[in-house]
């Protein structure tokens, strides 16, 4: 209770100072207390802050709550809440990327200790790498570790055709995210974070990027914003500065693919039909996503075979089919460069 009284007195004493900064601090404290299910304390803090503002009255509160509810309902159209399916122990990541991601989680989990030393936890990361190598999985793992909602921005509904429409919708998304501790995830981030100096882009895109940068700057630290891109070279230069962490997720090596297949086999108790190293070598340069798809092919065929074919026979057949597949542009480029000497 002593700590609760201290927080309430802190809000009262700070109300006469910088209102913008104070509002962000109050939001952070309230969200933290609600995350701990300390709803009574959170309500008292909000009440103390409101009473300290001489302009606050019951009518304003009613109007604000009504407006907030309407805005939240509209914002839900532009995000999808996804249940995280991945955990850190399931991922195979570069050591530096894994360490940085776990530090981010630890700082969020121990935010109270940091704030007691006038420090805020880091809460933004840019995930960069080729498709299928774990960017979305890492974002899910962070949300799963923090046990907070995982919100994925839906571009198909957020991007509008009228002037200013996209920027307005984006603001609603950020306003909604501020209402609770969460992970806000922008996949294919280059869609909305493009370089403003590109002469081929319209003025609307430039306004969207400017609005995006302002919204990120104003985001409280209890909201973790993660963005993933396959085309880092397309991002606006100012976008890079907004992210406290910039984590690489490169294409996996054969050894990593073998380890990934082994982990999938162990978790599902499914026999691969060949050594993981042999399969990894036969698959060639593939992403983690492609390796998982191949593993699922094996699983489907073994279930449908109902014991009439051995795992080894199925693996041989599926590898033959895999070898005859049509390569995508990225895989084709990798294969073309495989024998090219580098300096």
Short mmCIF file of C-alpha atoms in Angstrom, two decimals:
data_model
loop_
_atom_site.label_atom_id
_atom_site.label_comp_id
_atom_site.label_asym_id
_atom_site.label_seq_id
_atom_site.Cartn_x
_atom_site.Cartn_y
_atom_site.Cartn_z
CA UNK A 1 0.00 0.00 0.00
CA UNK A 2 2.89 2.35 0.74
CA UNK A 3 4.06 2.01 -2.85
CA UNK A 4 0.54 2.73 -4.11
CA UNK A 5 0.32 5.92 -2.04
CA UNK A 6 3.74 6.96 -3.31
CA UNK A 7 2.65 6.54 -6.95
CA UNK A 8 -0.55 8.49 -6.33
CA UNK A 9 1.33 11.34 -4.65
CA UNK A 10 3.83 11.34 -7.50
CA UNK A 11 1.06 11.85 -10.04
CA UNK A 12 -0.52 14.63 -7.94
CA UNK A 13 2.72 16.51 -7.49
CA UNK A 14 3.68 16.23 -11.16
CA UNK A 15 0.35 17.41 -12.57
CA UNK A 16 1.42 21.05 -12.51
CA UNK A 17 4.48 20.38 -14.68
CA UNK A 18 4.86 19.13 -18.26
CA UNK A 19 1.41 17.78 -19.09
CA UNK A 20 2.52 15.92 -22.21
CA UNK A 21 5.30 14.04 -20.42
CA UNK A 22 3.16 13.52 -17.35
CA UNK A 23 0.40 11.98 -19.44
CA UNK A 24 2.83 9.46 -20.92
CA UNK A 25 4.14 8.56 -17.45
CA UNK A 26 0.62 8.10 -16.11
CA UNK A 27 -0.29 5.89 -19.06
CA UNK A 28 2.81 3.76 -18.44
CA UNK A 29 2.10 3.37 -14.72
CA UNK A 30 -1.57 2.57 -15.24
CA UNK A 31 -0.82 0.00 -17.95
CA UNK A 32 1.82 -1.63 -15.76
CA UNK A 33 -0.55 -1.90 -12.80
CA UNK A 34 -3.35 -3.30 -14.93
CA UNK A 35 -0.96 -5.86 -16.39
CA UNK A 36 -0.42 -7.03 -12.79
CA UNK A 37 -4.22 -7.08 -12.27
CA UNK A 38 -3.89 -4.19 -9.80
CA UNK A 39 -7.02 -2.59 -11.21
CA UNK A 40 -7.99 -0.72 -8.03
CA UNK A 41 -4.58 0.94 -7.85
CA UNK A 42 -4.73 1.76 -11.57
CA UNK A 43 -8.16 3.35 -11.12
CA UNK A 44 -6.92 5.46 -8.19
CA UNK A 45 -3.93 6.69 -10.18
CA UNK A 46 -6.17 7.71 -13.08
CA UNK A 47 -8.58 9.43 -10.70
CA UNK A 48 -5.74 11.33 -8.99
CA UNK A 49 -4.42 12.56 -12.30
CA UNK A 50 -7.83 13.67 -13.51
CA UNK A 51 -8.68 15.50 -10.30
CA UNK A 52 -5.39 17.39 -10.45
CA UNK A 53 -6.35 18.92 -13.78
CA UNK A 54 -8.56 21.94 -13.18
CA UNK A 55 -10.06 21.55 -16.65
CA UNK A 56 -11.32 18.07 -15.96
CA UNK A 57 -15.07 17.58 -15.37
CA UNK A 58 -17.62 14.82 -15.61
CA UNK A 59 -18.91 15.89 -19.02
CA UNK A 60 -15.44 15.90 -20.50
CA UNK A 61 -14.78 12.46 -19.07
CA UNK A 62 -17.97 11.09 -20.62
CA UNK A 63 -17.15 12.57 -24.02
CA UNK A 64 -13.58 11.29 -23.86
CA UNK A 65 -14.66 7.76 -22.96
CA UNK A 66 -17.23 7.71 -25.76
CA UNK A 67 -14.70 8.99 -28.28
CA UNK A 68 -12.11 6.46 -27.04
CA UNK A 69 -14.53 3.55 -27.40
CA UNK A 70 -15.47 4.61 -30.93
CA UNK A 71 -11.82 5.06 -31.95
CA UNK A 72 -10.85 1.68 -30.50
CA UNK A 73 -13.66 -0.02 -32.42
CA UNK A 74 -12.45 1.56 -35.67
CA UNK A 75 -8.80 0.72 -34.94
CA UNK A 76 -9.65 -2.97 -34.54
CA UNK A 77 -10.45 -3.03 -38.25
CA UNK A 78 -6.80 -2.36 -39.06
CA UNK A 79 -5.10 -4.90 -36.81
CA UNK A 80 -5.40 -8.63 -36.19
CA UNK A 81 -4.76 -10.10 -32.75
CA UNK A 82 -2.81 -13.32 -33.29
CA UNK A 83 -2.05 -15.98 -30.72
CA UNK A 84 1.75 -16.46 -30.67
CA UNK A 85 2.74 -19.99 -31.68
CA UNK A 86 6.52 -19.74 -31.38
CA UNK A 87 8.84 -19.78 -28.39
CA UNK A 88 12.49 -18.82 -28.12
CA UNK A 89 13.63 -22.40 -27.55
CA UNK A 90 12.12 -23.42 -30.89
CA UNK A 91 14.09 -20.86 -32.88
CA UNK A 92 17.54 -21.17 -34.41
CA UNK A 93 18.93 -17.64 -34.57
CA UNK A 94 22.34 -15.97 -34.79
CA UNK A 95 23.73 -15.71 -31.27
CA UNK A 96 23.81 -11.92 -31.30
CA UNK A 97 20.17 -11.74 -32.45
CA UNK A 98 18.99 -14.19 -29.79
CA UNK A 99 20.89 -12.34 -27.06
CA UNK A 100 19.52 -8.94 -28.10
CA UNK A 101 15.94 -10.23 -28.30
CA UNK A 102 16.16 -11.83 -24.86
CA UNK A 103 17.59 -8.61 -23.43
CA UNK A 104 14.59 -6.74 -24.84
CA UNK A 105 12.24 -9.19 -23.11
CA UNK A 106 14.13 -8.96 -19.81
CA UNK A 107 14.03 -5.17 -19.85
CA UNK A 108 10.27 -5.22 -20.42
CA UNK A 109 9.73 -7.76 -17.65
CA UNK A 110 11.84 -5.75 -15.19
CA UNK A 111 10.69 -2.32 -16.31
CA UNK A 112 9.84 -1.27 -12.74
CA UNK A 113 13.44 -1.73 -11.65
CA UNK A 114 14.71 0.29 -14.61
CA UNK A 115 12.23 3.10 -13.96
CA UNK A 116 13.30 3.28 -10.33
CA UNK A 117 16.69 4.30 -11.75
CA UNK A 118 15.13 6.79 -14.21
CA UNK A 119 15.62 4.40 -17.14
CA UNK A 120 13.09 3.12 -19.66
CA UNK A 121 13.19 -0.36 -21.20
CA UNK A 122 13.94 -0.65 -24.90
CA UNK A 123 10.79 -1.34 -26.87
CA UNK A 124 11.52 -1.23 -30.61
CA UNK A 125 13.34 -3.56 -32.98
CA UNK A 126 13.76 -3.79 -36.75
CA UNK A 127 14.07 -7.38 -38.02
CA UNK A 128 15.96 -7.62 -41.31
CA UNK A 129 16.56 -10.63 -43.53
CA UNK A 130 15.40 -12.72 -46.51
CA UNK A 131 11.87 -14.17 -46.43
CA UNK A 132 11.18 -17.33 -44.48
CA UNK A 133 14.03 -17.06 -42.00
CA UNK A 134 12.23 -16.32 -38.76
CA UNK A 135 11.29 -12.64 -38.58
CA UNK A 136 7.62 -13.29 -37.81
CA UNK A 137 8.52 -16.25 -35.60
CA UNK A 138 10.87 -14.07 -33.55
CA UNK A 139 8.15 -11.44 -33.15
CA UNK A 140 5.76 -14.14 -31.93
CA UNK A 141 8.37 -15.49 -29.52
CA UNK A 142 8.85 -12.04 -27.99
CA UNK A 143 5.09 -11.62 -27.51
CA UNK A 144 4.83 -15.14 -26.06
CA UNK A 145 7.62 -14.48 -23.57
CA UNK A 146 6.04 -11.20 -22.47
CA UNK A 147 2.57 -12.79 -22.26
CA UNK A 148 0.97 -9.74 -23.92
CA UNK A 149 -1.37 -9.38 -26.93
CA UNK A 150 0.28 -9.75 -30.33
CA UNK A 151 -1.19 -7.24 -32.77
CA UNK A 152 -0.37 -7.54 -36.48
CA UNK A 153 -1.09 -4.53 -38.67
CA UNK A 154 -3.37 -5.32 -41.62
CA UNK A 155 -2.26 -3.27 -44.61
CA UNK A 156 -5.15 -4.41 -46.79
CA UNK A 157 -7.58 -2.46 -44.60
CA UNK A 158 -5.32 0.32 -43.33
CA UNK A 159 -4.04 1.64 -46.66
CA UNK A 160 -6.69 3.86 -48.22
CA UNK A 161 -7.09 5.55 -51.59
CA UNK A 162 -8.01 9.04 -50.36
CA UNK A 163 -5.69 11.83 -49.30
CA UNK A 164 -4.69 11.51 -45.65
CA UNK A 165 -6.77 8.37 -45.10
CA UNK A 166 -3.84 6.00 -44.48
CA UNK A 167 -2.10 8.35 -42.03
CA UNK A 168 -5.36 8.81 -40.12
CA UNK A 169 -5.92 5.06 -39.87
CA UNK A 170 -2.35 4.51 -38.79
CA UNK A 171 -2.82 7.00 -35.95
CA UNK A 172 -5.84 5.00 -34.78
CA UNK A 173 -3.72 1.85 -34.71
CA UNK A 174 -1.09 3.49 -32.52
CA UNK A 175 -3.74 5.08 -30.29
CA UNK A 176 -5.27 1.66 -29.76
CA UNK A 177 -1.89 0.05 -29.01
CA UNK A 178 -1.27 2.63 -26.28
CA UNK A 179 -4.26 1.35 -24.31
CA UNK A 180 -2.48 -1.82 -23.15
CA UNK A 181 0.96 -3.44 -22.96
CA UNK A 182 1.33 -5.32 -26.23
CA UNK A 183 3.56 -6.20 -29.16
CA UNK A 184 2.65 -4.24 -32.30
CA UNK A 185 4.04 -5.96 -35.40
CA UNK A 186 4.52 -4.45 -38.85
CA UNK A 187 5.39 -7.17 -41.37
CA UNK A 188 6.69 -6.09 -44.79
CA UNK A 189 7.51 -2.78 -43.15
CA UNK A 190 8.87 -1.27 -46.36
CA UNK A 191 5.22 -0.98 -47.46
CA UNK A 192 4.74 2.03 -45.15
CA UNK A 193 8.33 3.01 -44.31
CA UNK A 194 9.68 3.78 -47.78
CA UNK A 195 12.39 6.34 -48.47
CA UNK A 196 10.75 9.76 -48.78
CA UNK A 197 13.42 10.92 -51.21
CA UNK A 198 12.30 8.39 -53.83
CA UNK A 199 11.12 10.44 -56.80
CA UNK A 200 8.84 7.61 -57.92
CA UNK A 201 6.74 7.76 -54.76
CA UNK A 202 3.70 9.98 -54.32
CA UNK A 203 3.26 12.75 -51.80
CA UNK A 204 0.77 10.56 -49.95
CA UNK A 205 3.45 7.97 -49.14
CA UNK A 206 5.69 10.73 -47.84
CA UNK A 207 2.93 11.94 -45.53
CA UNK A 208 2.39 8.38 -44.31
CA UNK A 209 6.09 7.96 -43.49
CA UNK A 210 6.20 11.29 -41.66
CA UNK A 211 3.12 10.35 -39.64
CA UNK A 212 4.62 6.94 -38.90
CA UNK A 213 7.83 8.46 -37.54
CA UNK A 214 5.89 10.82 -35.27
CA UNK A 215 3.74 7.99 -33.95
CA UNK A 216 6.77 5.80 -33.18
CA UNK A 217 8.43 8.68 -31.32
CA UNK A 218 5.32 9.16 -29.19
CA UNK A 219 4.88 5.48 -28.34
CA UNK A 220 5.21 4.60 -24.62
CA UNK A 221 7.80 2.02 -23.63
CA UNK A 222 5.22 -0.55 -22.51
CA UNK A 223 4.25 -0.99 -26.18
CA UNK A 224 6.86 -3.07 -28.02
CA UNK A 225 6.95 -2.21 -31.71
CA UNK A 226 8.55 -4.73 -34.05
CA UNK A 227 8.97 -4.27 -37.79
CA UNK A 228 10.16 -6.82 -40.34
CA UNK A 229 11.47 -6.22 -43.83
CA UNK A 230 13.05 -8.18 -46.67
CA UNK A 231 14.15 -4.94 -48.35
CA UNK A 232 16.02 -2.85 -45.82
CA UNK A 233 17.49 -0.75 -48.65
CA UNK A 234 14.01 0.67 -49.37
CA UNK A 235 13.45 2.08 -45.89
CA UNK A 236 13.59 5.78 -45.19
CA UNK A 237 16.85 6.78 -43.50
CA UNK A 238 14.96 8.37 -40.61
CA UNK A 239 13.14 5.08 -39.99
CA UNK A 240 16.37 3.33 -39.00
CA UNK A 241 16.99 5.80 -36.19
CA UNK A 242 13.58 5.07 -34.64
CA UNK A 243 14.50 1.47 -33.82
CA UNK A 244 16.68 0.83 -30.79
CA UNK A 245 17.57 -2.66 -32.02
CA UNK A 246 18.28 -3.72 -35.60
CA UNK A 247 18.47 -7.47 -35.69
CA UNK A 248 19.76 -9.55 -38.62
CA UNK A 249 18.09 -12.84 -39.56
CA UNK A 250 20.22 -14.17 -42.43
CA UNK A 251 19.67 -17.30 -44.52
CA UNK A 252 20.51 -20.47 -42.56
CA UNK A 253 23.51 -22.71 -43.16
CA UNK A 254 23.18 -26.44 -43.91
CA UNK A 255 24.18 -27.16 -40.32
CA UNK A 256 21.39 -24.93 -39.01
CA UNK A 257 18.85 -26.57 -41.32
CA UNK A 258 19.95 -29.99 -40.06
CA UNK A 259 19.55 -28.81 -36.45
CA UNK A 260 16.12 -27.39 -37.26
CA UNK A 261 14.95 -30.65 -38.85
CA UNK A 262 16.25 -32.58 -35.85
CA UNK A 263 14.28 -30.32 -33.49
CA UNK A 264 11.10 -30.70 -35.56
CA UNK A 265 11.53 -34.47 -35.59
CA UNK A 266 12.11 -34.66 -31.84
CA UNK A 267 9.10 -32.51 -30.98
CA UNK A 268 6.72 -34.44 -33.23
CA UNK A 269 8.34 -37.87 -32.74
CA UNK A 270 8.34 -38.26 -36.53
CA UNK A 271 11.12 -40.20 -38.24
CA UNK A 272 12.80 -38.29 -41.03
CA UNK A 273 13.72 -41.39 -43.03
CA UNK A 274 17.29 -40.16 -43.52
CA UNK A 275 19.87 -38.30 -41.48
CA UNK A 276 19.14 -34.58 -40.97
CA UNK A 277 22.53 -33.77 -42.47
CA UNK A 278 21.75 -35.78 -45.63
CA UNK A 279 18.35 -34.11 -46.03
CA UNK A 280 19.81 -30.65 -45.45
CA UNK A 281 22.45 -31.28 -48.10
CA UNK A 282 19.84 -32.53 -50.57
CA UNK A 283 17.54 -29.57 -49.96
CA UNK A 284 20.33 -27.11 -50.75
CA UNK A 285 19.99 -23.43 -50.00
CA UNK A 286 16.58 -23.14 -48.37
CA UNK A 287 14.98 -20.99 -45.70
CA UNK A 288 13.71 -22.26 -42.35
CA UNK A 289 10.18 -21.88 -43.72
CA UNK A 290 10.96 -24.11 -46.71
CA UNK A 291 12.65 -26.70 -44.48
CA UNK A 292 9.56 -26.78 -42.28
CA UNK A 293 7.33 -27.19 -45.33
CA UNK A 294 9.43 -30.15 -46.47
CA UNK A 295 9.13 -31.67 -42.99
CA UNK A 296 5.34 -31.26 -43.14
CA UNK A 297 5.35 -32.99 -46.55
CA UNK A 298 7.05 -35.97 -44.91
CA UNK A 299 4.50 -35.94 -42.10
CA UNK A 300 1.54 -35.89 -44.49
CA UNK A 301 2.89 -38.73 -46.62
CA UNK A 302 3.68 -40.90 -43.59
CA UNK A 303 0.17 -40.43 -42.22
CA UNK A 304 -1.46 -41.23 -45.58
CA UNK A 305 0.87 -44.19 -46.24
CA UNK A 306 -0.42 -45.84 -43.06
CA UNK A 307 2.71 -47.98 -42.77
CA UNK A 308 2.68 -49.27 -46.37
CA UNK A 309 5.84 -47.28 -47.12
CA UNK A 310 8.84 -46.85 -44.85
CA UNK A 311 10.00 -43.38 -43.73
CA UNK A 312 13.14 -43.93 -45.85
CA UNK A 313 11.07 -44.59 -49.00
CA UNK A 314 8.91 -41.55 -48.36
CA UNK A 315 11.93 -39.32 -47.72
CA UNK A 316 13.56 -40.49 -50.97
CA UNK A 317 10.40 -39.81 -52.95
CA UNK A 318 9.85 -36.36 -51.44
CA UNK A 319 13.46 -35.33 -51.98
CA UNK A 320 13.10 -36.30 -55.63
CA UNK A 321 9.98 -34.13 -55.93
CA UNK A 322 11.75 -31.32 -54.10
CA UNK A 323 14.72 -31.48 -56.48
CA UNK A 324 12.41 -30.97 -59.47
CA UNK A 325 10.63 -27.92 -58.04
CA UNK A 326 10.58 -24.58 -59.84
CA UNK A 327 12.95 -22.22 -58.08
CA UNK A 328 11.87 -18.76 -56.97
CA UNK A 329 13.91 -15.71 -57.96
CA UNK A 330 15.75 -15.48 -54.65
CA UNK A 331 16.67 -19.18 -54.55
CA UNK A 332 17.67 -19.10 -58.22
CA UNK A 333 19.98 -16.14 -57.55
CA UNK A 334 21.56 -17.97 -54.61
CA UNK A 335 22.17 -21.07 -56.73
CA UNK A 336 23.58 -19.02 -59.60
CA UNK A 337 26.04 -17.38 -57.24
CA UNK A 338 26.96 -20.61 -55.44
CA UNK A 339 29.92 -21.28 -57.70
CA UNK A 340 30.97 -17.68 -58.14
CA UNK A 341 34.22 -16.86 -56.36
CA UNK A 342 34.11 -13.90 -54.03
CA UNK A 343 36.81 -11.47 -53.08
#
